[in-house]
CSV table of C-alpha atoms in Angstrom, one decimal:
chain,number,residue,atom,x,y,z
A,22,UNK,CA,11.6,-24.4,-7.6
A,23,UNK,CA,8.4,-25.3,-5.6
A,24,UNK,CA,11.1,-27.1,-3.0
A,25,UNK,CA,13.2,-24.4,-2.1
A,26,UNK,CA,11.2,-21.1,-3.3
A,27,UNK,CA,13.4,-18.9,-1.7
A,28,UNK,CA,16.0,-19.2,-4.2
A,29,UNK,CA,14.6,-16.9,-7.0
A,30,UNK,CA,17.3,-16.4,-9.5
A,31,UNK,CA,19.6,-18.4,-11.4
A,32,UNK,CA,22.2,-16.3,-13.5
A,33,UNK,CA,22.7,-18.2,-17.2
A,34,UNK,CA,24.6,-14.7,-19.2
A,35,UNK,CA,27.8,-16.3,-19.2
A,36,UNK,CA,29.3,-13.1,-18.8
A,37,UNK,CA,28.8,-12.7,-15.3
A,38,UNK,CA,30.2,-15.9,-14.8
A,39,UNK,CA,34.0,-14.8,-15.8
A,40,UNK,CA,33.1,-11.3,-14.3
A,41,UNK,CA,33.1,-13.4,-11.1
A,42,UNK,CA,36.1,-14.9,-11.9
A,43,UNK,CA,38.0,-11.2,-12.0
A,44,UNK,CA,36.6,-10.4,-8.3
A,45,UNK,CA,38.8,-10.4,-5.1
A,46,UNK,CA,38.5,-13.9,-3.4
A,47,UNK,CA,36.8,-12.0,-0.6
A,48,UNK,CA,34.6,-10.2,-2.4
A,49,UNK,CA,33.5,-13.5,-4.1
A,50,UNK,CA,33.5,-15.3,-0.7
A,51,UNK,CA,31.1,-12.6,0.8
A,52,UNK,CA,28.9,-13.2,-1.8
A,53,UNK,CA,28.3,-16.8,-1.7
A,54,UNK,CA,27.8,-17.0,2.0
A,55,UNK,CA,25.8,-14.0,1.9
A,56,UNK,CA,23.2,-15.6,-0.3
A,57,UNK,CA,23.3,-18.8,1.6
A,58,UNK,CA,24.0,-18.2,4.9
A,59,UNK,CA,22.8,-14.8,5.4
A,60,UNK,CA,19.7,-14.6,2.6
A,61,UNK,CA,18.6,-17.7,1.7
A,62,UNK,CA,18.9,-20.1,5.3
A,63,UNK,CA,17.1,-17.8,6.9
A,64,UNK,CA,14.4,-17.0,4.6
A,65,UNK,CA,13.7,-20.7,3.8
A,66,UNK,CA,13.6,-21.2,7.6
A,67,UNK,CA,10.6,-18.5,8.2
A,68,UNK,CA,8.7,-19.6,5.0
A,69,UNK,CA,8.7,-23.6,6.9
A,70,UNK,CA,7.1,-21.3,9.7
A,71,UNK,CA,4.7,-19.5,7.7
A,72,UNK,CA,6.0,-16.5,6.1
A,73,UNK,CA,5.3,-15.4,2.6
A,74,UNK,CA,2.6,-18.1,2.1
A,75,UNK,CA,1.9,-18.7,-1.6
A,76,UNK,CA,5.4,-18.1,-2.5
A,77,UNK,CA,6.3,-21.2,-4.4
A,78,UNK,CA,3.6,-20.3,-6.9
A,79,UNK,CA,4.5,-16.7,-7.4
A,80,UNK,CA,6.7,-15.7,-10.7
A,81,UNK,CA,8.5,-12.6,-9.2
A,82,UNK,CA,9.6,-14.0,-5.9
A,83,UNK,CA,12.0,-11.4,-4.6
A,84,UNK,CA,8.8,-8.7,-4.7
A,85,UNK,CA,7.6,-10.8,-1.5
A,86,UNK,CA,10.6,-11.5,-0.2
A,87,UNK,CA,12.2,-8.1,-0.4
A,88,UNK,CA,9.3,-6.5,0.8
A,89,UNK,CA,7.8,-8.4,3.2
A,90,UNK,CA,8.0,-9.4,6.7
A,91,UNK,CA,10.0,-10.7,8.5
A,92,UNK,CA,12.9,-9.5,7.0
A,93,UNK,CA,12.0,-7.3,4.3
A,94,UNK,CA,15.5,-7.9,2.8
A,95,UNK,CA,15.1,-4.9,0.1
A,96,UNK,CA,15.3,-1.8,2.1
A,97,UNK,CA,17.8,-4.3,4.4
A,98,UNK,CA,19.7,-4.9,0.8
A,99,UNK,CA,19.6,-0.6,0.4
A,100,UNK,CA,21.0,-0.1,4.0
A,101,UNK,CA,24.1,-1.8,3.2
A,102,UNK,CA,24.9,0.3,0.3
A,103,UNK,CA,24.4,3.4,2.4
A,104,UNK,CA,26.5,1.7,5.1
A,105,UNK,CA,29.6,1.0,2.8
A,106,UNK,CA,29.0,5.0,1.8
A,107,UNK,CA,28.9,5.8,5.5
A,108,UNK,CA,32.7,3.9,6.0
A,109,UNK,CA,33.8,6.1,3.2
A,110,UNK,CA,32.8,9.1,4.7
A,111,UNK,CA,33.9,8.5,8.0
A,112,UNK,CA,37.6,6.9,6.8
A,113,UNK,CA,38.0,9.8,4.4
A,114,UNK,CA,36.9,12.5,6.6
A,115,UNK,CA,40.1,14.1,7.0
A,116,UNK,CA,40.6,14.2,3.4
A,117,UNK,CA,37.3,16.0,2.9
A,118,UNK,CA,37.9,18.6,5.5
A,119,UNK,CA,40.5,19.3,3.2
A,120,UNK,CA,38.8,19.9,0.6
A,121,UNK,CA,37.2,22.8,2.1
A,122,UNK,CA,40.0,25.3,1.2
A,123,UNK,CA,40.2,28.3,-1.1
A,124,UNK,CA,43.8,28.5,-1.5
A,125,UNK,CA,45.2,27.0,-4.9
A,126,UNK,CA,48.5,25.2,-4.1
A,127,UNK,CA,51.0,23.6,-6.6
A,128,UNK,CA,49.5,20.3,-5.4
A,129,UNK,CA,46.4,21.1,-7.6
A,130,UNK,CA,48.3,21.2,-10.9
A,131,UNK,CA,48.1,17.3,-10.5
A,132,UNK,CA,44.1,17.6,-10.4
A,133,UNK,CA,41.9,17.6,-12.4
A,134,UNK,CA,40.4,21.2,-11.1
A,135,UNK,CA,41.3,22.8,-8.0
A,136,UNK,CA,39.3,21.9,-4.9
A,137,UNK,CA,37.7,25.1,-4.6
A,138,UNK,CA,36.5,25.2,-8.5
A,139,UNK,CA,35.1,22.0,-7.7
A,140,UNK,CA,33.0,23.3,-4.6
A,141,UNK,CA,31.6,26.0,-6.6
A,142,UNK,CA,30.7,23.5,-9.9
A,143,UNK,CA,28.9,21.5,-7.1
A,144,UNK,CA,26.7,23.8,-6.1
A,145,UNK,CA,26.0,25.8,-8.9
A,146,UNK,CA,25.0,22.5,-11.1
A,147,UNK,CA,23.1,21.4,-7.9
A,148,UNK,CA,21.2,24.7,-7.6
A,149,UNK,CA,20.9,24.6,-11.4
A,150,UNK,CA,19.1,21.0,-11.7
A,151,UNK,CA,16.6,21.8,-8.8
A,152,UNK,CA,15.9,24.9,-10.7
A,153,UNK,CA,14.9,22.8,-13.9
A,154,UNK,CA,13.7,20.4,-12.0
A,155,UNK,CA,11.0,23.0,-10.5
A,156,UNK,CA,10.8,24.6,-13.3
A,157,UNK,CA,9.3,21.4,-15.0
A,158,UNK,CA,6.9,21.1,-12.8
A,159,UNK,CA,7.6,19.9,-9.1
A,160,UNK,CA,8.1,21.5,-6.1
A,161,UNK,CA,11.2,22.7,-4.1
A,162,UNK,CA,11.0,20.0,-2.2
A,163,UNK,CA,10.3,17.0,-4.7
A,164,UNK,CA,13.3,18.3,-6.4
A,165,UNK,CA,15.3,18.1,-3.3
A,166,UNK,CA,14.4,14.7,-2.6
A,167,UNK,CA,14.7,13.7,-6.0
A,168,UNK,CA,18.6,15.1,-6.2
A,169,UNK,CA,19.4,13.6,-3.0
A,170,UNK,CA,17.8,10.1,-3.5
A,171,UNK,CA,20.2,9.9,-6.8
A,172,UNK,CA,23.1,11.0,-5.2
A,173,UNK,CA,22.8,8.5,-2.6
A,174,UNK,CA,22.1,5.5,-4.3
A,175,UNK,CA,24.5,6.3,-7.4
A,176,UNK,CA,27.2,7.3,-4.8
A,177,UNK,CA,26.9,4.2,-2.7
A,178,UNK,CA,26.9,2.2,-5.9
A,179,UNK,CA,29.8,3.8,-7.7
A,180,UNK,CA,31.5,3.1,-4.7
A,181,UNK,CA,30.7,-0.6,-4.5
A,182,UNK,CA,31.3,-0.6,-8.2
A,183,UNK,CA,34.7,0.6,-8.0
A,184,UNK,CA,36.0,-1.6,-5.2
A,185,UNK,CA,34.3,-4.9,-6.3
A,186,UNK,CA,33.6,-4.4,-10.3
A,187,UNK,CA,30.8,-6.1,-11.7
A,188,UNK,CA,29.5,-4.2,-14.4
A,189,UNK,CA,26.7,-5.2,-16.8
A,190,UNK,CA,24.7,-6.8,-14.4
A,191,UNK,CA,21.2,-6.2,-13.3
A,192,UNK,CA,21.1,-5.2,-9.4
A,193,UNK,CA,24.3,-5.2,-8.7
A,194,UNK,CA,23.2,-2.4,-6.8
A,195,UNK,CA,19.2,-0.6,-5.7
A,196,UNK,CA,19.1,1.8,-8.6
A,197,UNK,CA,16.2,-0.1,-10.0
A,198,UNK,CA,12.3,1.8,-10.2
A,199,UNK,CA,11.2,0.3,-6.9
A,200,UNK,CA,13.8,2.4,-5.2
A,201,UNK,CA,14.7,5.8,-6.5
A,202,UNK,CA,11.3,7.2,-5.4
A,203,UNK,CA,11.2,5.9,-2.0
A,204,UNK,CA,12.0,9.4,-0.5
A,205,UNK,CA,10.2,11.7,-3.3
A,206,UNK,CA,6.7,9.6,-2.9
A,207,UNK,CA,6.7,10.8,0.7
A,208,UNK,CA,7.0,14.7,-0.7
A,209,UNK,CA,3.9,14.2,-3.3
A,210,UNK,CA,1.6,12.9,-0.7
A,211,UNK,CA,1.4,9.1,-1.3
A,212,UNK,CA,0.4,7.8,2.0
A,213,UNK,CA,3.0,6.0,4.2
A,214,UNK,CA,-0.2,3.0,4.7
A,215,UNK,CA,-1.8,1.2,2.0
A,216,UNK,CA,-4.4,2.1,0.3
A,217,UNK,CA,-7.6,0.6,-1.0
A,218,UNK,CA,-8.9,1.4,-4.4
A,219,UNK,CA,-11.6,4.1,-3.4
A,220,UNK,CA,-8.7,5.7,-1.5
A,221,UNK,CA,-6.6,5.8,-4.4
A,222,UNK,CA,-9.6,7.0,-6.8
A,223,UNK,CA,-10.0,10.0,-4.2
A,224,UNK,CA,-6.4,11.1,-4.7
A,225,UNK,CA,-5.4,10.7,-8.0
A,226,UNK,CA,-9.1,13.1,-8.5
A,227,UNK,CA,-6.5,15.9,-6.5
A,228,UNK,CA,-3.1,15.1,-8.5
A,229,UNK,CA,-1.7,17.8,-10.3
A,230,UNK,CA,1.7,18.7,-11.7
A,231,UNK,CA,4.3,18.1,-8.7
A,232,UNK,CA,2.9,14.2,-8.5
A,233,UNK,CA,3.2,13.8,-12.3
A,234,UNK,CA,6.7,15.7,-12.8
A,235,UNK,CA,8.3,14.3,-9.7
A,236,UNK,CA,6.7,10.8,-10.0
A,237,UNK,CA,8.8,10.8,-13.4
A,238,UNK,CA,11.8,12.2,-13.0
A,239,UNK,CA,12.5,10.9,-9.5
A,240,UNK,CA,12.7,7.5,-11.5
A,241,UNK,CA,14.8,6.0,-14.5
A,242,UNK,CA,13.9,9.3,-16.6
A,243,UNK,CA,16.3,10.5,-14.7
A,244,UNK,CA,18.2,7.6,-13.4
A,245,UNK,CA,19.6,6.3,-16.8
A,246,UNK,CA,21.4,9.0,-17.4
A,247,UNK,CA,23.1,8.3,-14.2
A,248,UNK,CA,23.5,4.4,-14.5
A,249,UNK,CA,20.9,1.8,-16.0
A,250,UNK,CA,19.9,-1.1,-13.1
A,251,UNK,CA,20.7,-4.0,-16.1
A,252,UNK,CA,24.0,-2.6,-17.3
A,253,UNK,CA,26.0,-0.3,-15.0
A,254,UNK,CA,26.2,1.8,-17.9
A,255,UNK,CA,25.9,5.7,-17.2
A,256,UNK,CA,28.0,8.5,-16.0
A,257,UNK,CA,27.9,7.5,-12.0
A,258,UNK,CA,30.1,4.9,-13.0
A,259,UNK,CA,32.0,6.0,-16.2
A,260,UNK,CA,33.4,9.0,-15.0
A,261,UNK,CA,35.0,7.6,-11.9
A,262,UNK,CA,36.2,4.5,-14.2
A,263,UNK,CA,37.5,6.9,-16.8
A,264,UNK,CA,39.5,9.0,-14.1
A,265,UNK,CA,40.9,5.3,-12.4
A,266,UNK,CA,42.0,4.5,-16.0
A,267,UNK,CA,43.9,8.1,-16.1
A,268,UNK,CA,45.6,7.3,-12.9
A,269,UNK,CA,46.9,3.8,-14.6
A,270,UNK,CA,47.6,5.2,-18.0
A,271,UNK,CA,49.8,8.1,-16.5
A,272,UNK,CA,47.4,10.3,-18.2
A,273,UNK,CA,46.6,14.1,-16.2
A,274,UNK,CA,43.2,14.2,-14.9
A,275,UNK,CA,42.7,17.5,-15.8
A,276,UNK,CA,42.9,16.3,-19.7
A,277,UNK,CA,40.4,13.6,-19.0
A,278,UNK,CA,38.0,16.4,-17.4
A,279,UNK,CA,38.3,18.2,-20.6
A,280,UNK,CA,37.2,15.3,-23.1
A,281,UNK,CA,34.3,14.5,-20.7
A,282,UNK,CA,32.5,17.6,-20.8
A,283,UNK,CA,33.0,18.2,-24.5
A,284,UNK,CA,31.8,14.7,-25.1
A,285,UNK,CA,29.0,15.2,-22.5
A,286,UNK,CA,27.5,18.3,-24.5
A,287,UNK,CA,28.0,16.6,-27.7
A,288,UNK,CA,26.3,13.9,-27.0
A,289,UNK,CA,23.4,15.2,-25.2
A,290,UNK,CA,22.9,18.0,-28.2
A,291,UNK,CA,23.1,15.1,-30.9
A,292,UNK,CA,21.1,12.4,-28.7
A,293,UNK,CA,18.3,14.7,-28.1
A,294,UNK,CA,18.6,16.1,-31.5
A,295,UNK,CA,18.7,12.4,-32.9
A,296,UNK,CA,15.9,10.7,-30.9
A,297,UNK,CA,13.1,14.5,-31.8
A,298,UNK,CA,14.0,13.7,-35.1
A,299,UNK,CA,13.5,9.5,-34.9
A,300,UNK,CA,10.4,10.6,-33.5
A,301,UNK,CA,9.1,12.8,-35.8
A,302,UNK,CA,10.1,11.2,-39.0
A,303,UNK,CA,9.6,7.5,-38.2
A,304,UNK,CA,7.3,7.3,-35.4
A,305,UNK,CA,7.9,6.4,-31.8
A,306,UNK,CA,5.3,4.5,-32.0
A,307,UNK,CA,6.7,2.1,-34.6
A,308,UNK,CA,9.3,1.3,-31.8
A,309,UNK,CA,9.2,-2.3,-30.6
A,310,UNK,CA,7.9,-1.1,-27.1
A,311,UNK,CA,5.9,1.9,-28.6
A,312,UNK,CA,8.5,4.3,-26.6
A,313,UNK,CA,11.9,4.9,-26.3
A,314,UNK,CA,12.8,2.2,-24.1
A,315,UNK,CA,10.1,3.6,-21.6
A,316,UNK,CA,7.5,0.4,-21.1
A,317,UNK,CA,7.7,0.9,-17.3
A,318,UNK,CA,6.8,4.3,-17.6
A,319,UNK,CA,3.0,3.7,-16.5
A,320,UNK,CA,4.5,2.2,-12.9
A,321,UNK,CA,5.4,5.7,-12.1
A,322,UNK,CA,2.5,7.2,-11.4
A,323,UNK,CA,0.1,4.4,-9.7
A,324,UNK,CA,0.0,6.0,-6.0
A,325,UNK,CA,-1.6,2.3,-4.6
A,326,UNK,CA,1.6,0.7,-5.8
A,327,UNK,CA,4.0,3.1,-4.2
A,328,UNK,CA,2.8,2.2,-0.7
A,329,UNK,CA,4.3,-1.3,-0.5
A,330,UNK,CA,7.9,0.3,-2.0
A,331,UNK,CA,10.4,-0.3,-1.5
A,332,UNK,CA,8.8,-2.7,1.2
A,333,UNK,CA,5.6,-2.4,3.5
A,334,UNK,CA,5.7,0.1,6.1
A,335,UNK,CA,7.6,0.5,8.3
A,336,UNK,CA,10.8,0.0,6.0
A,337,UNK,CA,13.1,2.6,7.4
A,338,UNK,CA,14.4,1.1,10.7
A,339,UNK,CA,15.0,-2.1,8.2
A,340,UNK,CA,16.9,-0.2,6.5
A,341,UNK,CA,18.9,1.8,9.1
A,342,UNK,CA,19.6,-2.2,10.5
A,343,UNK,CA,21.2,-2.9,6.8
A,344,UNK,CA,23.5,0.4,7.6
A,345,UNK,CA,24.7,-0.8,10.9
A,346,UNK,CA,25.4,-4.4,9.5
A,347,UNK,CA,27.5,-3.1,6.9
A,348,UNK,CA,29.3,-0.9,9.6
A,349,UNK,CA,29.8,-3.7,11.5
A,350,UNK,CA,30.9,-6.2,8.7
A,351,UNK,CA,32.8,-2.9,7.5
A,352,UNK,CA,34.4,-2.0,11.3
A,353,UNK,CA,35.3,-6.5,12.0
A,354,UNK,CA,37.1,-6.5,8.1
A,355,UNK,CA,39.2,-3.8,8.9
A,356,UNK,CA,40.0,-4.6,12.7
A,357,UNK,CA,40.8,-8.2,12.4
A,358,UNK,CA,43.1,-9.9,8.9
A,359,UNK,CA,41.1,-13.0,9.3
A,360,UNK,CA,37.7,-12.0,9.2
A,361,UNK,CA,36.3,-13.3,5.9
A,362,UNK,CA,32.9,-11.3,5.0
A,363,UNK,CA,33.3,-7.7,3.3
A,364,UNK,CA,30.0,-5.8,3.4
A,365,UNK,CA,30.0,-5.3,-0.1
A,366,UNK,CA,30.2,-8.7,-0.8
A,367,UNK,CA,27.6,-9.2,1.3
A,368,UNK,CA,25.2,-6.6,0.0
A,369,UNK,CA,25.8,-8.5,-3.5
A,370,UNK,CA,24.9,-11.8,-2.4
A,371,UNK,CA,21.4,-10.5,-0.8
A,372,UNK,CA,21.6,-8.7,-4.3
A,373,UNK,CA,17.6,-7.5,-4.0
A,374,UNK,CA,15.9,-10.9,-2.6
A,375,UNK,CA,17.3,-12.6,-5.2
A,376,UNK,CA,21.2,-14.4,-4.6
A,377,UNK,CA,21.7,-14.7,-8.3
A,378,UNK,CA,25.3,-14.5,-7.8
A,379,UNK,CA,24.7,-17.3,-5.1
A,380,UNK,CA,26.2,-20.2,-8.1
A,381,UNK,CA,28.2,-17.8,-10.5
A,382,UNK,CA,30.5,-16.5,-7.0
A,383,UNK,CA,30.2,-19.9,-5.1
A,384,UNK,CA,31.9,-21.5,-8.4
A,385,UNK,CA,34.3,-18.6,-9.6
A,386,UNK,CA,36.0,-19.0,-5.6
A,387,UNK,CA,36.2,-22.5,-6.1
A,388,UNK,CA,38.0,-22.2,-9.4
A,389,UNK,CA,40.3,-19.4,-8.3
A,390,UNK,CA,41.4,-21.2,-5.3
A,391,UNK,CA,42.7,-24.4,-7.2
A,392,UNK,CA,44.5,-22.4,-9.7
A,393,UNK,CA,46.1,-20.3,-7.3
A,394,UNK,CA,47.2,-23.0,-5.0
A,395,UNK,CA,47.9,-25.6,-8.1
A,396,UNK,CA,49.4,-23.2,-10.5
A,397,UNK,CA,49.7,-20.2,-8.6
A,398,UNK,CA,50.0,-16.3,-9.4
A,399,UNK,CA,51.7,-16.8,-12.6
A,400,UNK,CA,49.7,-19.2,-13.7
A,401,UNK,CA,46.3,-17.1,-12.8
A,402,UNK,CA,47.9,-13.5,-13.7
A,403,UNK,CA,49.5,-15.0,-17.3
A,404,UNK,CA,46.6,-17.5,-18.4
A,405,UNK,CA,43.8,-17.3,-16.3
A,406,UNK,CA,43.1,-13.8,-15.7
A,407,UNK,CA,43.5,-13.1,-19.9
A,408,UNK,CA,40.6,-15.7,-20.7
A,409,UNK,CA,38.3,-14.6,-18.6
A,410,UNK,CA,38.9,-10.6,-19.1
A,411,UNK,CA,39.4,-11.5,-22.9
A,412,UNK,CA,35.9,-13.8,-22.6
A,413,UNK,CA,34.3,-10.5,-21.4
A,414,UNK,CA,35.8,-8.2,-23.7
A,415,UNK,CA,34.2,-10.1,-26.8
A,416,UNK,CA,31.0,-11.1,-24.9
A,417,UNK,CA,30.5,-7.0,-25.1
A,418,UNK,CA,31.6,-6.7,-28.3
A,419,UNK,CA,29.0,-9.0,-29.5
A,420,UNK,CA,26.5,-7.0,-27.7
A,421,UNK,CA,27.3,-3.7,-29.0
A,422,UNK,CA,26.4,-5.7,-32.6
A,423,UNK,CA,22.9,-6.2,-31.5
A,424,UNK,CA,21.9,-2.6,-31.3
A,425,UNK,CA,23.6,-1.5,-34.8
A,426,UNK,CA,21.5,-4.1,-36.7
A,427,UNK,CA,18.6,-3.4,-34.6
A,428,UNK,CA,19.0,0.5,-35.8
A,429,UNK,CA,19.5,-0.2,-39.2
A,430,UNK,CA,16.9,-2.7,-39.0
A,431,UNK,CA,14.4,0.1,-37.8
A,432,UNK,CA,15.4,2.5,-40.0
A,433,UNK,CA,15.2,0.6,-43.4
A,434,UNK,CA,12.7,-2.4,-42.5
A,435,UNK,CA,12.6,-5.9,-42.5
């Protein structure tokens, strides 16, 4: 509203409101005082003193807010994640160092592959995908930074993702456009200052291949394959869910390694084969977007936009502050029992400028409270717990019905 423009979002999928419901109270605590204590107070404070004037008549109010001073809460937002990455490093450090063996022990019959086989499929595939990537058309280094940029923000999300949950929302973590390229614009040329129109004409007069090829696949080209921003869906997070499902199921790893990569080449053989042929015979054209789900495809390349993303410059030591808040949040939750904020929680409530889990988390903590004080575990492991899983369950079932009719739709007419 014009009264409190701060306040961008306000989640109605009812979805995410029993997703909440299945979150750890302190996860779901973090997140409501992260949007209003942390996020929104202080934002609605320096827009009363001047800050991000026009705001209450602007549509997309976390673009200002997340980019803009004075707290430019996107790259802020980003920091976390890489800070909750930066804890699991340094807590599982001495399990990594481990890893660095080339000895096969009995202990790797319970793995999925032994630790040194896994080294070596590491940096062959790496050393294979900045081949094609270069290959296609950018340089060494755009395909560095592209490779790295994904494995940072897909790692720092998976691992949000798998302590907290959440999935099928949109920015549950920065995997979205504005961020992916935030390293790879640097390596193309795109000015770290804004640029005026004539300056903009003058360069895109000297783009060429890199700029186009790494423009693109340093973004959702790439990206979805890894995770989609709205859904969570992708192999960054399926592949570590399918291995925590082994682990519950009693079921080896190595056999779940086995029907991933047979289902990962079939599925990339028929989907490519599928969507040349959609292509071909009906017309990508006759799509409802005129693309394959690609309508953002034209913010790519614009190298005036890219200068105010992820926020205006400077945005880095923003962002290195978000990774020593969530070291310290991180560093006070493990030290003392009592403390009550989790950084991830707290990344989730800033969730991109936006707090749209402000109401769904503030309401699924008030909820799970009385039923486990009133009726207790039983009552919420037995009755509660059930609904709201069994709530979500069919909400996805219902959606999966939604893209079969649309094929079928599309393929026969209305």
């Amino acid at each position: 509203t014009e009264v409190f423009p701060v306040w961008a979002h306000l989640v109605v999928n009812p979805m995410t409101w029993a997703l909440c419901y299945l979150l750890p109270l302190d996860i779901l605590f973090s997140t409501w005082f992260g949007s209003a204590v942390i996020f929104l107070l202080p934002s609605y404070l320096a827009y009363l003193a001047g800050a991000y004037p026009g705001l209450e008549k602007t549509g997309w109010r976390p673009g200002p807010l997340g980019s803009k001073p004075p707290f430019k809460w996107t790259p802020v937002w980003m920091g976390m994640f890489w800070g909750v990455l930066l804890i699991w490093f340094i807590l599982n450090a001495g399990y990594i160092r481990r890893t660095f063996t080339t000895k096969i022990t009995p202990e790797d019959r319970k793995r999925a592959l032994p630790f040194v086989v896994c080294w070596v499929l590491i940096i062959v595939s790496t050393l294979v995908i900045l081949g094609l990537i270069t290959v296609a058309g950018a340089t060494f280094i755009s395909a560095i930074a592209i490779v790295f940029t994904m494995w940072l923000q897909y790692f720092s999300g998976a691992r949000a993702y798998g302590y907290a949950g959440l999935p099928g929302n949109a920015w549950f973590c920065p995997i979205d456009w504005w961020y992916l390229p935030y390293i790879t614009k640097y390596t193309v040329g795109i000015p770290p200052h804004a640029m005026t129109p004539e300056e903009e004409k003058a360069f895109a007069a000297g783009v060429g291949m890199d700029y186009v090829t790494a423009m693109n696949l340093g973004n959702r080209y790439t990206a979805n394959i890894l995770g989609d921003i709205n859904t969570l869906y992708g192999v960054a997070f399926a592949i570590p869910t399918c291995y925590a499902l082994a682990r519950e199921t009693g079921t080896h790893p190595l056999d779940v390694t086995k029907v991933m990569i047979v289902a990962g080449i079939i599925s990339a053989i028929i989907g490519w084969t599928m969507a040349v042929q959609l292509g071909y015979s009906l017309g990508v054209h006759n799509t409802p977007m005129k693309r394959f789900d690609a309508w953002w495809g034209g913010a790519f390349l614009g190298a005036r936009g890219w200068t105010g993303r992820p926020a205006e410059e400077p945005w880095i030591p923003y962002a290195i502050a978000g990774v020593i808040f969530a070291c310290i949040l991180g560093y006070l939750r493990m030290t003392y029992a009592r403390w009550p904020l989790d950084p991830i929680g707290v990344a989730l409530g800033i969730n991109n400028a936006a707090a749209s889990y402000f109401i769904p988390a503030l309401v699924a903590w008030i909820v799970k409270l009385i039923v486990l004080r009133v009726g207790g575990t039983k009552v919420y492991e037995d009755y509660t717990v059930p609904l709201a899983a069994g709530f979500v369950v069919g909400y996805f079932i219902m959606a999966m019905m939604g893209p079969i009719i649309g094929a079928i739709k599309f393929a026969v007419g209305a």
